Coordinates of C-alpha atoms in Angstrom, one line a residue:
Chain C
X25 CA 38.5 41.1 -41.3
X26 CA 36.5 44.3 -41.4
X27 CA 37.9 47.8 -41.0
X28 CA 36.5 48.1 -37.5
X29 CA 38.6 45.3 -36.1
X30 CA 41.8 46.5 -37.8
X31 CA 44.5 46.3 -35.1
X32 CA 47.3 48.7 -35.6
X33 CA 50.8 47.7 -34.4
X34 CA 50.6 47.6 -30.6
X35 CA 53.7 49.3 -29.1
X36 CA 55.8 47.2 -26.8
X37 CA 54.6 43.8 -28.0
X38 CA 56.9 42.3 -30.7
X39 CA 55.3 41.7 -34.1
X40 CA 57.4 38.6 -34.4
X41 CA 59.3 36.8 -31.7
X42 CA 61.3 33.5 -31.6
X43 CA 62.4 32.1 -28.2
X44 CA 64.9 29.3 -28.0
X45 CA 63.8 27.8 -31.4
X46 CA 65.7 24.6 -32.2
X47 CA 65.1 22.4 -35.2
X48 CA 66.8 19.1 -36.1
X49 CA 66.5 17.1 -39.2
X50 CA 67.4 13.5 -38.8
X51 CA 70.5 13.6 -36.5
X52 CA 71.7 17.0 -37.6
X53 CA 70.8 20.1 -35.7
X54 CA 69.7 22.9 -38.2
X55 CA 68.8 25.5 -35.6
X56 CA 70.0 25.7 -32.0
X57 CA 68.3 27.9 -29.4
X58 CA 67.6 30.8 -31.8
X59 CA 65.9 33.9 -30.3
X60 CA 65.1 37.1 -32.2
X61 CA 62.4 39.7 -32.2
X62 CA 61.0 42.3 -34.6
X63 CA 59.2 45.3 -33.0
X64 CA 56.9 47.8 -34.7
X65 CA 58.8 50.3 -36.8
X66 CA 61.9 48.2 -36.7
X67 CA 64.0 47.3 -39.7
X68 CA 65.9 44.1 -39.1
X69 CA 68.2 42.2 -41.4
X70 CA 68.8 38.5 -41.0
X71 CA 72.1 37.3 -42.6
X72 CA 74.1 34.1 -42.5
X73 CA 76.2 31.9 -44.7
X74 CA 74.6 29.4 -47.0
X75 CA 73.2 26.5 -45.0
X76 CA 73.0 28.5 -41.8
X77 CA 69.4 27.7 -41.4
X78 CA 67.9 30.9 -42.6
X79 CA 65.2 29.3 -44.8
X80 CA 64.3 26.8 -42.0
X81 CA 64.0 29.6 -39.5
X82 CA 61.9 31.6 -41.8
X83 CA 59.5 28.7 -42.4
X84 CA 59.2 28.3 -38.6
X85 CA 58.6 32.0 -38.1
X86 CA 55.9 32.0 -40.7
X87 CA 54.2 28.9 -39.3
X88 CA 54.7 26.6 -42.2
X89 CA 57.1 24.3 -40.2
X90 CA 56.8 23.4 -36.5
X91 CA 59.9 24.0 -34.4
X92 CA 61.4 21.0 -32.6
X93 CA 61.8 23.1 -29.5
X94 CA 61.1 26.6 -28.4
X95 CA 58.2 28.9 -29.3
X96 CA 57.3 31.5 -32.0
X97 CA 54.8 34.3 -31.5
X98 CA 53.4 36.2 -34.5
X99 CA 51.4 39.3 -33.4
X100 CA 51.5 37.8 -29.9
X101 CA 49.9 34.5 -30.9
X102 CA 51.0 31.1 -32.2
X103 CA 51.5 31.6 -36.0
X104 CA 48.8 29.0 -36.9
X105 CA 46.3 30.8 -34.7
X106 CA 46.8 34.2 -36.3
X107 CA 43.4 35.0 -37.9
X108 CA 44.4 38.4 -39.5
X109 CA 47.0 36.8 -41.7
X110 CA 46.9 39.9 -44.0
X111 CA 48.8 41.8 -41.2
X112 CA 51.8 39.7 -42.4
X113 CA 53.2 40.7 -45.8
X114 CA 55.5 38.1 -47.4
X115 CA 57.8 38.3 -50.3
X116 CA 59.0 34.8 -51.3
X117 CA 62.5 34.1 -52.5
X118 CA 61.8 33.0 -56.0
X119 CA 58.1 33.3 -56.7
X120 CA 57.1 30.3 -58.8
X121 CA 55.1 31.9 -61.6
X122 CA 54.5 30.1 -64.8
X123 CA 55.6 32.6 -67.4
X124 CA 53.4 31.0 -70.1
X125 CA 50.1 32.3 -69.0
X126 CA 49.8 36.1 -69.2
X127 CA 48.8 37.9 -66.0
X128 CA 49.1 41.6 -65.5
X129 CA 51.0 43.3 -62.7
X130 CA 47.7 44.6 -61.3
X131 CA 46.2 41.1 -61.3
X132 CA 49.1 39.7 -59.3
X133 CA 49.1 42.6 -56.8
X134 CA 45.3 42.5 -56.4
X135 CA 45.8 39.0 -54.8
X136 CA 47.4 40.8 -51.9
X137 CA 43.9 42.2 -50.9
X138 CA 42.0 38.9 -50.9
X139 CA 42.6 37.8 -47.4
X140 CA 41.5 41.2 -46.0
X141 CA 38.5 41.7 -48.2
X142 CA 37.4 38.1 -47.8
X143 CA 38.5 35.9 -50.7
X144 CA 35.0 35.1 -51.8
X145 CA 34.1 38.8 -52.2
X146 CA 34.5 41.2 -55.1
X147 CA 37.2 43.8 -54.7
X148 CA 35.9 47.3 -53.8
X149 CA 37.2 50.7 -54.9
X150 CA 39.3 51.0 -51.8
X151 CA 41.0 47.7 -52.6
X152 CA 41.9 49.0 -56.1
X153 CA 43.1 52.3 -54.5
X154 CA 45.3 50.2 -52.2
X155 CA 46.7 48.2 -55.1
X156 CA 47.5 51.3 -57.1
X157 CA 49.1 52.9 -54.0
X158 CA 51.2 49.8 -53.5
X159 CA 52.2 49.9 -57.2
X160 CA 53.1 53.5 -57.0
X161 CA 55.2 53.0 -53.9
X162 CA 57.5 50.5 -55.7
X163 CA 57.6 52.6 -58.8
X164 CA 55.5 50.4 -61.0
X165 CA 52.5 52.7 -61.3
X166 CA 52.8 53.0 -65.1
X167 CA 53.1 49.2 -65.6
X168 CA 49.9 48.1 -63.9
X169 CA 48.4 46.6 -67.1
X170 CA 51.6 45.1 -68.4
X171 CA 52.0 41.3 -68.3
X172 CA 54.4 40.3 -65.6
X173 CA 56.4 38.2 -67.9
X174 CA 57.4 41.3 -70.0
X175 CA 59.0 42.9 -66.9
X176 CA 62.7 42.7 -65.9
X177 CA 63.7 40.5 -63.0
X178 CA 64.0 43.6 -60.7
X179 CA 60.6 44.9 -61.8
X180 CA 59.0 41.5 -61.2
X181 CA 60.4 41.3 -57.7
X182 CA 59.0 44.8 -57.0
X183 CA 55.6 43.6 -58.2
X184 CA 55.7 40.8 -55.6
X185 CA 56.8 43.4 -53.0
X186 CA 53.7 45.5 -54.0
X187 CA 51.5 42.4 -53.5
X188 CA 52.8 42.2 -49.9
X189 CA 52.3 46.0 -49.5
X190 CA 48.8 45.9 -50.8
X191 CA 47.3 44.7 -47.6
X192 CA 49.1 47.4 -45.6
X193 CA 51.0 44.9 -43.5
X194 CA 52.1 45.5 -39.9
X195 CA 55.0 43.1 -40.5
X196 CA 56.8 42.5 -43.8
X197 CA 59.0 39.5 -44.2
X198 CA 61.2 39.3 -47.3
X199 CA 63.3 36.3 -48.3
X200 CA 66.3 37.3 -50.4
X201 CA 64.3 39.8 -52.4
X202 CA 67.0 41.6 -54.3
X203 CA 69.4 38.9 -55.3
X204 CA 70.7 39.9 -58.7
X205 CA 68.5 42.9 -59.0
X206 CA 69.7 46.1 -60.9
X207 CA 70.8 49.2 -59.0
X208 CA 67.7 51.3 -59.9
X209 CA 65.4 48.5 -58.6
X210 CA 67.5 48.3 -55.4
X211 CA 67.1 52.0 -54.8
X212 CA 63.3 51.8 -55.3
X213 CA 63.2 48.7 -53.2
X214 CA 64.9 50.6 -50.3
X215 CA 62.7 53.7 -50.7
X216 CA 59.5 51.6 -50.6
X217 CA 60.6 49.7 -47.4
X218 CA 61.5 53.0 -45.6
X219 CA 58.2 54.4 -46.8
X220 CA 56.3 51.5 -45.3
X221 CA 58.2 51.7 -42.0
X222 CA 57.7 55.5 -41.7
X223 CA 54.2 55.8 -43.0
X224 CA 52.7 52.7 -41.4
X225 CA 55.0 52.0 -38.5
X226 CA 55.4 48.5 -39.8
X227 CA 58.3 46.2 -38.8
X228 CA 60.4 44.6 -41.5
X229 CA 62.5 41.4 -41.4
X230 CA 64.8 41.2 -44.4
X231 CA 66.7 38.1 -45.2
X232 CA 69.4 39.1 -47.6
X233 CA 73.1 39.0 -48.5
X234 CA 73.0 42.3 -50.2
X235 CA 72.5 44.9 -47.5
X236 CA 74.4 47.8 -49.1
X237 CA 71.3 49.5 -50.4
X238 CA 69.6 49.5 -46.9
X239 CA 72.8 49.7 -44.7
X240 CA 72.0 53.2 -43.4
X241 CA 68.3 52.4 -42.7
X242 CA 68.7 49.1 -40.7
X243 CA 68.0 49.2 -37.0
X244 CA 69.5 45.8 -36.3
X245 CA 71.4 43.0 -38.0
X246 CA 71.0 39.4 -36.9
X247 CA 73.8 37.0 -38.0
X248 CA 72.7 33.4 -38.0
X249 CA 74.8 30.3 -38.2
X250 CA 72.8 27.5 -36.6
X251 CA 72.5 29.8 -33.6
X252 CA 72.6 33.6 -33.3
X253 CA 76.2 34.8 -33.7
X254 CA 75.4 38.5 -33.5
X255 CA 72.4 40.6 -32.8
X256 CA 72.9 44.4 -32.8
X257 CA 73.1 47.6 -34.7
X258 CA 75.1 48.0 -37.9
X259 CA 77.5 50.3 -36.0
X260 CA 78.2 47.6 -33.5
X261 CA 78.7 45.2 -36.3
X262 CA 81.1 47.7 -37.9
X263 CA 83.0 48.0 -34.6
X264 CA 83.7 44.3 -34.9
X265 CA 85.2 45.0 -38.3
X266 CA 82.4 44.2 -40.7
X267 CA 80.9 47.0 -42.8
X268 CA 77.6 46.6 -44.6
X269 CA 77.7 49.6 -46.8
X270 CA 81.0 50.9 -47.8
X271 CA 82.6 47.9 -49.3
X272 CA 79.9 45.8 -50.9
X273 CA 81.8 42.6 -50.6
X274 CA 82.7 42.9 -46.9
X275 CA 79.6 41.1 -45.6
X276 CA 79.4 38.3 -48.1
X277 CA 83.2 37.6 -47.6
X278 CA 82.8 37.7 -43.8
X279 CA 79.8 35.4 -44.0
X280 CA 81.8 33.1 -46.2
X281 CA 84.5 33.0 -43.5
X282 CA 82.0 31.9 -40.9
X283 CA 81.3 28.6 -42.7
Chain Y
X14 CA 11.6 16.0 -78.4
X15 CA 11.4 19.7 -79.1
X16 CA 11.0 20.6 -82.8
X17 CA 13.8 22.3 -84.8
X18 CA 14.0 26.1 -84.9
X19 CA 14.8 27.5 -88.4
X20 CA 18.6 27.6 -88.7
X21 CA 20.7 27.1 -91.9
X22 CA 22.3 23.8 -92.9
X23 CA 23.9 21.9 -91.2
X24 CA 22.1 23.1 -88.1
X25 CA 18.5 22.8 -89.6
X26 CA 17.8 19.4 -88.0
X27 CA 16.6 19.2 -84.4
X28 CA 19.3 16.6 -83.5
X29 CA 22.0 19.1 -84.8
X30 CA 20.5 21.9 -82.7
X31 CA 20.6 19.7 -79.6
X32 CA 24.2 18.8 -80.4
X33 CA 25.1 22.4 -81.0
X34 CA 23.7 23.5 -77.6
X35 CA 25.5 20.7 -75.8
X36 CA 28.8 21.2 -77.6
X37 CA 28.9 25.0 -77.2
X38 CA 28.2 24.6 -73.4
X39 CA 31.1 22.2 -73.2
X40 CA 33.2 24.6 -75.3
X41 CA 32.5 27.3 -72.8
X42 CA 33.1 25.6 -69.4
X43 CA 36.0 23.4 -70.4
X44 CA 38.4 26.4 -71.0
X45 CA 37.1 28.2 -67.9
X46 CA 38.4 25.3 -65.8
X47 CA 41.3 24.7 -68.1
X48 CA 42.7 28.2 -67.6
X49 CA 43.6 27.3 -64.0
X50 CA 44.9 23.8 -64.9
X51 CA 47.2 25.1 -67.6
X52 CA 48.6 27.8 -65.2
X53 CA 49.3 25.0 -62.7
X54 CA 51.0 23.0 -65.5
X55 CA 48.4 20.3 -65.0
X56 CA 47.1 20.4 -68.6
X57 CA 46.9 16.6 -68.6
X58 CA 45.1 16.2 -65.3
X59 CA 41.7 16.3 -67.1
X60 CA 42.8 13.3 -69.1
X61 CA 43.8 11.4 -66.0
X62 CA 40.6 12.1 -64.3
X63 CA 38.7 11.2 -67.5
X64 CA 40.3 7.7 -67.4
X65 CA 39.2 7.3 -63.8
X66 CA 35.7 8.4 -64.8
X67 CA 35.8 5.6 -67.4
X68 CA 36.3 3.1 -64.6
X69 CA 33.2 4.6 -63.1
X70 CA 31.3 4.1 -66.4
X71 CA 32.3 0.5 -66.3
X72 CA 31.3 0.1 -62.7
X73 CA 27.9 1.6 -63.5
X74 CA 27.3 -0.7 -66.4
X75 CA 28.3 -3.7 -64.3
X76 CA 26.1 -2.7 -61.4
X77 CA 23.2 -1.6 -63.6
X78 CA 23.3 2.0 -62.2
X79 CA 23.2 5.1 -64.5
X80 CA 26.9 5.3 -65.4
X81 CA 26.9 9.1 -65.1
X82 CA 26.5 8.8 -61.3
X83 CA 29.2 6.2 -60.9
X84 CA 31.5 8.1 -63.3
X85 CA 31.0 11.3 -61.2
X86 CA 31.8 9.4 -57.9
X87 CA 35.0 7.8 -59.4
X88 CA 36.1 11.1 -61.1
X89 CA 35.8 13.2 -57.9
X90 CA 37.6 10.5 -55.9
X91 CA 40.3 10.3 -58.6
X92 CA 40.7 14.1 -58.8
X93 CA 41.0 14.4 -55.0
X94 CA 43.4 11.5 -55.0
X95 CA 45.7 13.1 -57.6
X96 CA 45.6 16.3 -55.6
X97 CA 46.4 14.5 -52.4
X98 CA 49.4 12.7 -53.9
X99 CA 50.6 16.0 -55.5
X100 CA 50.2 18.0 -52.3
X101 CA 51.7 15.4 -49.9
X102 CA 54.5 15.0 -52.5
X103 CA 54.0 11.3 -52.2
X104 CA 54.5 11.2 -55.9
X105 CA 55.4 13.8 -58.5
X106 CA 52.4 15.3 -60.3
X107 CA 53.5 13.4 -63.4
X108 CA 53.7 10.0 -61.6
X109 CA 50.5 10.5 -59.7
X110 CA 48.7 11.2 -63.0
X111 CA 50.2 8.1 -64.6
X112 CA 49.1 6.0 -61.7
X113 CA 45.5 7.1 -61.9
X114 CA 45.5 7.3 -65.6
X115 CA 46.4 3.7 -66.2
X116 CA 44.7 2.1 -63.2
X117 CA 41.6 4.0 -64.2
X118 CA 41.4 2.9 -67.8
X119 CA 42.4 -0.7 -66.9
X120 CA 39.7 -0.9 -64.2
X121 CA 37.2 0.5 -66.7
X122 CA 38.1 -2.1 -69.3
X123 CA 37.8 -4.9 -66.8
X124 CA 34.5 -3.7 -65.5
X125 CA 33.1 -3.1 -69.0
X126 CA 34.2 -6.5 -70.2
X127 CA 32.5 -8.1 -67.2
X128 CA 29.4 -6.2 -68.0
X129 CA 29.6 -7.3 -71.6
X130 CA 30.2 -11.0 -70.8
X131 CA 33.9 -11.0 -71.7
X132 CA 33.8 -8.5 -74.6
X133 CA 33.9 -4.7 -74.2
X134 CA 30.3 -3.6 -74.0
X135 CA 29.1 -1.6 -77.0
X136 CA 27.5 0.8 -74.5
X137 CA 30.9 2.2 -73.4
X138 CA 31.6 3.7 -76.8
X139 CA 29.5 6.9 -76.5
X140 CA 31.3 7.6 -73.2
X141 CA 34.8 7.2 -74.7
X142 CA 34.2 9.1 -78.0
X143 CA 31.1 11.1 -77.3
X144 CA 27.8 11.1 -79.3
X145 CA 26.3 14.5 -79.3
X146 CA 24.0 13.6 -82.2
X147 CA 22.0 11.2 -80.0
X148 CA 21.8 13.4 -76.9
X149 CA 18.2 13.8 -75.7
X150 CA 16.4 17.1 -74.7
X151 CA 16.9 16.0 -71.1
X152 CA 20.6 15.3 -71.8
X153 CA 21.0 18.8 -73.3
X154 CA 19.2 20.2 -70.3
X155 CA 21.5 18.3 -67.9
X156 CA 24.7 19.5 -69.7
X157 CA 23.4 23.1 -69.6
X158 CA 22.6 22.9 -65.9
X159 CA 25.9 21.3 -65.0
X160 CA 27.8 23.6 -67.2
X161 CA 26.2 26.7 -65.7
X162 CA 26.9 25.4 -62.2
X163 CA 30.6 24.6 -63.0
X164 CA 31.1 28.0 -64.7
X165 CA 29.4 29.9 -61.9
X166 CA 31.4 28.0 -59.3
X167 CA 34.7 28.7 -61.0
X168 CA 33.7 32.4 -61.6
X169 CA 32.9 32.8 -57.9
X170 CA 36.3 31.4 -56.9
X171 CA 38.3 32.9 -59.7
X172 CA 40.3 35.4 -57.6
X173 CA 41.4 33.1 -54.9
X174 CA 42.0 30.3 -57.5
X175 CA 44.2 32.7 -59.5
X176 CA 46.2 33.7 -56.4
X177 CA 46.7 30.0 -55.5
X178 CA 47.6 28.7 -59.0
X179 CA 50.1 31.5 -59.6
X180 CA 51.9 31.3 -56.3
X181 CA 50.8 28.5 -53.9
X182 CA 53.5 29.0 -51.3
X183 CA 52.7 32.7 -51.0
X184 CA 49.0 32.0 -50.8
X185 CA 49.5 29.6 -47.9
X186 CA 51.6 32.2 -46.0
X187 CA 48.9 34.8 -46.8
X188 CA 46.4 32.6 -45.1
X189 CA 44.3 31.8 -48.1
X190 CA 42.4 28.4 -48.0
X191 CA 44.8 26.6 -50.3
X192 CA 43.8 23.0 -49.5
X193 CA 40.1 23.6 -49.7
X194 CA 40.4 25.5 -53.0
X195 CA 42.6 22.8 -54.5
X196 CA 40.0 20.2 -53.6
X197 CA 37.3 22.5 -55.0
X198 CA 39.2 22.9 -58.3
X199 CA 39.7 19.1 -58.4
X200 CA 36.0 18.4 -57.8
X201 CA 34.9 21.0 -60.4
X202 CA 37.3 19.5 -62.9
X203 CA 35.8 16.0 -62.3
X204 CA 32.3 17.4 -62.6
X205 CA 33.3 19.1 -65.9
X206 CA 34.6 15.9 -67.3
X207 CA 31.6 13.9 -66.4
X208 CA 29.3 16.6 -67.8
X209 CA 31.1 16.6 -71.1
X210 CA 31.9 12.9 -71.5
X211 CA 28.8 11.9 -73.5
X212 CA 29.1 15.0 -75.7
X213 CA 32.8 15.0 -76.8
X214 CA 34.0 11.8 -75.1
X215 CA 36.2 11.0 -72.2
X216 CA 39.2 10.7 -74.4
X217 CA 38.8 14.2 -75.8
X218 CA 37.3 16.4 -73.1
X219 CA 40.7 17.2 -71.6
X220 CA 41.8 18.6 -75.0
X221 CA 39.0 21.2 -74.8
X222 CA 40.3 22.2 -71.4
X223 CA 43.9 22.8 -72.6
X224 CA 43.9 23.7 -76.4
X225 CA 41.7 26.8 -76.4
X226 CA 43.6 28.1 -73.4
X227 CA 47.0 27.4 -75.1
X228 CA 45.8 29.4 -78.1
X229 CA 44.4 32.2 -75.9
X230 CA 47.6 32.7 -74.0
X231 CA 49.4 33.4 -77.2
X232 CA 47.2 36.4 -77.8
X233 CA 46.0 37.7 -74.5
X234 CA 48.0 40.0 -72.2
X235 CA 46.1 39.4 -68.9
X236 CA 44.7 36.4 -67.1
X237 CA 41.2 37.7 -67.5
X238 CA 41.5 38.1 -71.2
X239 CA 43.1 34.6 -71.5
X240 CA 40.0 33.1 -69.9
X241 CA 37.6 35.1 -72.0
X242 CA 39.5 34.4 -75.2
X243 CA 39.7 30.7 -74.3
X244 CA 36.0 30.5 -73.9
X245 CA 35.4 32.2 -77.3
X246 CA 37.9 29.8 -78.9
X247 CA 36.3 26.8 -77.2
X248 CA 32.8 27.8 -78.2
X249 CA 33.9 28.7 -81.7
X250 CA 35.7 25.4 -82.1
X251 CA 32.5 23.6 -81.1
X252 CA 30.4 25.4 -83.7
X253 CA 32.9 24.9 -86.5
X254 CA 33.8 21.3 -85.6
X255 CA 30.1 20.4 -85.4
X256 CA 29.3 22.2 -88.7
X257 CA 32.1 20.2 -90.4
X258 CA 31.2 16.9 -88.9
X259 CA 27.7 16.5 -90.5
X260 CA 28.5 17.1 -94.2
X261 CA 31.9 15.4 -93.9
X262 CA 30.6 12.5 -91.8
X263 CA 33.2 13.0 -89.0
X264 CA 33.0 12.1 -85.3
X265 CA 31.9 15.5 -83.8
X266 CA 34.2 15.2 -80.7
X267 CA 37.2 14.5 -83.0
X268 CA 36.2 17.3 -85.4
X269 CA 35.9 19.9 -82.6
X270 CA 39.2 19.0 -81.1
X271 CA 40.9 19.1 -84.6
X272 CA 39.5 22.6 -85.1
X273 CA 40.8 23.7 -81.7
X274 CA 44.3 22.2 -82.5
X275 CA 44.3 23.8 -86.0
X276 CA 43.4 27.2 -84.4
X277 CA 46.4 26.8 -82.1
X278 CA 48.7 25.9 -85.0
X279 CA 47.4 28.9 -87.1
X280 CA 47.8 31.4 -84.2
X281 CA 51.3 30.0 -83.2
X282 CA 52.5 30.3 -86.8
X283 CA 50.9 33.7 -87.4
X284 CA 52.5 35.0 -84.2
X285 CA 55.9 34.1 -85.5
X286 CA 55.4 35.6 -89.0
X287 CA 52.9 38.5 -88.7
X288 CA 54.8 41.5 -87.2
X289 CA 51.6 43.0 -85.8
X290 CA 51.1 40.0 -83.4
X291 CA 54.6 39.9 -82.2
X292 CA 54.2 42.5 -79.5
X293 CA 51.5 40.3 -77.9
X294 CA 52.5 37.7 -75.4

């Protein structure tokens, strides 16, 4: 939890690895022998039709749901045993934030530093620097003191990405972060992810249907429908007739066809 | 009893000064806790816990124990119980509250009627409606001590509590101690209700947790300012309500809450009509 014990991403060891993960609910099988890995510096997208088990897989990967079978390693350990949780940055699908009570963008993003600093401690100047750096990297530097509920949907989503950035995570997991977000926000979103990967060597797992904005930056695409249908580069996916970038509708249509 | 310090009417009498000190302290710590409860959409949880505390008062009267202790035990158990049901999703927050709310008040009535040989004991009234005019020096001291402890506790935990009440799922993934902090907030809420019950009354203490915060959030633009403004409005309502209650012969608890409610109404209307305030959210 102190700077001295800060482990950087170790090369070779996957940041996140699922091996033969299965999950059943009642009599139905939700996930069947799913394996995937995210290595340092890797940008991986997880896609699949609705009901493919993406949310369930994500819960298992993050340690909030136990797998029926198989194993998950986060930073080389069982998710519940990971002490340095700040190494994991997480952007939830639809953050549940009561819009009634005012909270500034800076207040929300500062929460991203708590685990690292020790939640009982006061934030130090370097924490505030990290918060402002995170805000700048998602293009919200000027809106630090603006109440979150005065921001557009895309700006709000970038604030939650900044909260995940604030701890300088080794692994960033994003759950449908740009659904219905405007074009400018999508570009800034893409730039900030690439920045994190290049500057920090972090790994990114992006669960999304809209990959057009990041199509050229992805290292791998994993297609899930109860089990892994495809795991390879965007080029390999294109060779099988599915393009991520050129025709925005290709991927969603194809995914729809998988149902 | 300590003698009166020279203050203008209606605070010239020693009993009014004790009441003033006690009510202002309640007006400060209630919104501090309330800021987190309102954010979590649990504005009524204070009321539910208050009803459970009333069962504790009845139990204390029946057992011949100082009712504050039994009320504290019942309130903490009730607060943790509501939190447990809410977390485990055994019942919706609303239903969990209703369960404790009504079971608590019924148990209190049963206990108190047993203690009073079939009729509701007269001794329960100060707990239900508050009686700051009759609070002793020791009582004022106890409220100040408890209030300081509660405020200091919430202040120390404010950052992590903020992170949890704004986005609990994220906080869990981020490795923050969500369950422990929820229990701590529940216990602090229970302590706050018991500390305030003989001052403004079990039936009205929850109002001071919610109303000043509701007014503050109409004006403030950050969480920090919401809490600060809530405290100012809570303390201000206590002073004004108490000042009105003596000459007009009003129940102080009722007068304080009426002032807090009136302030909300004035600010809400002003915000709609005064252009200057309309930029504020």
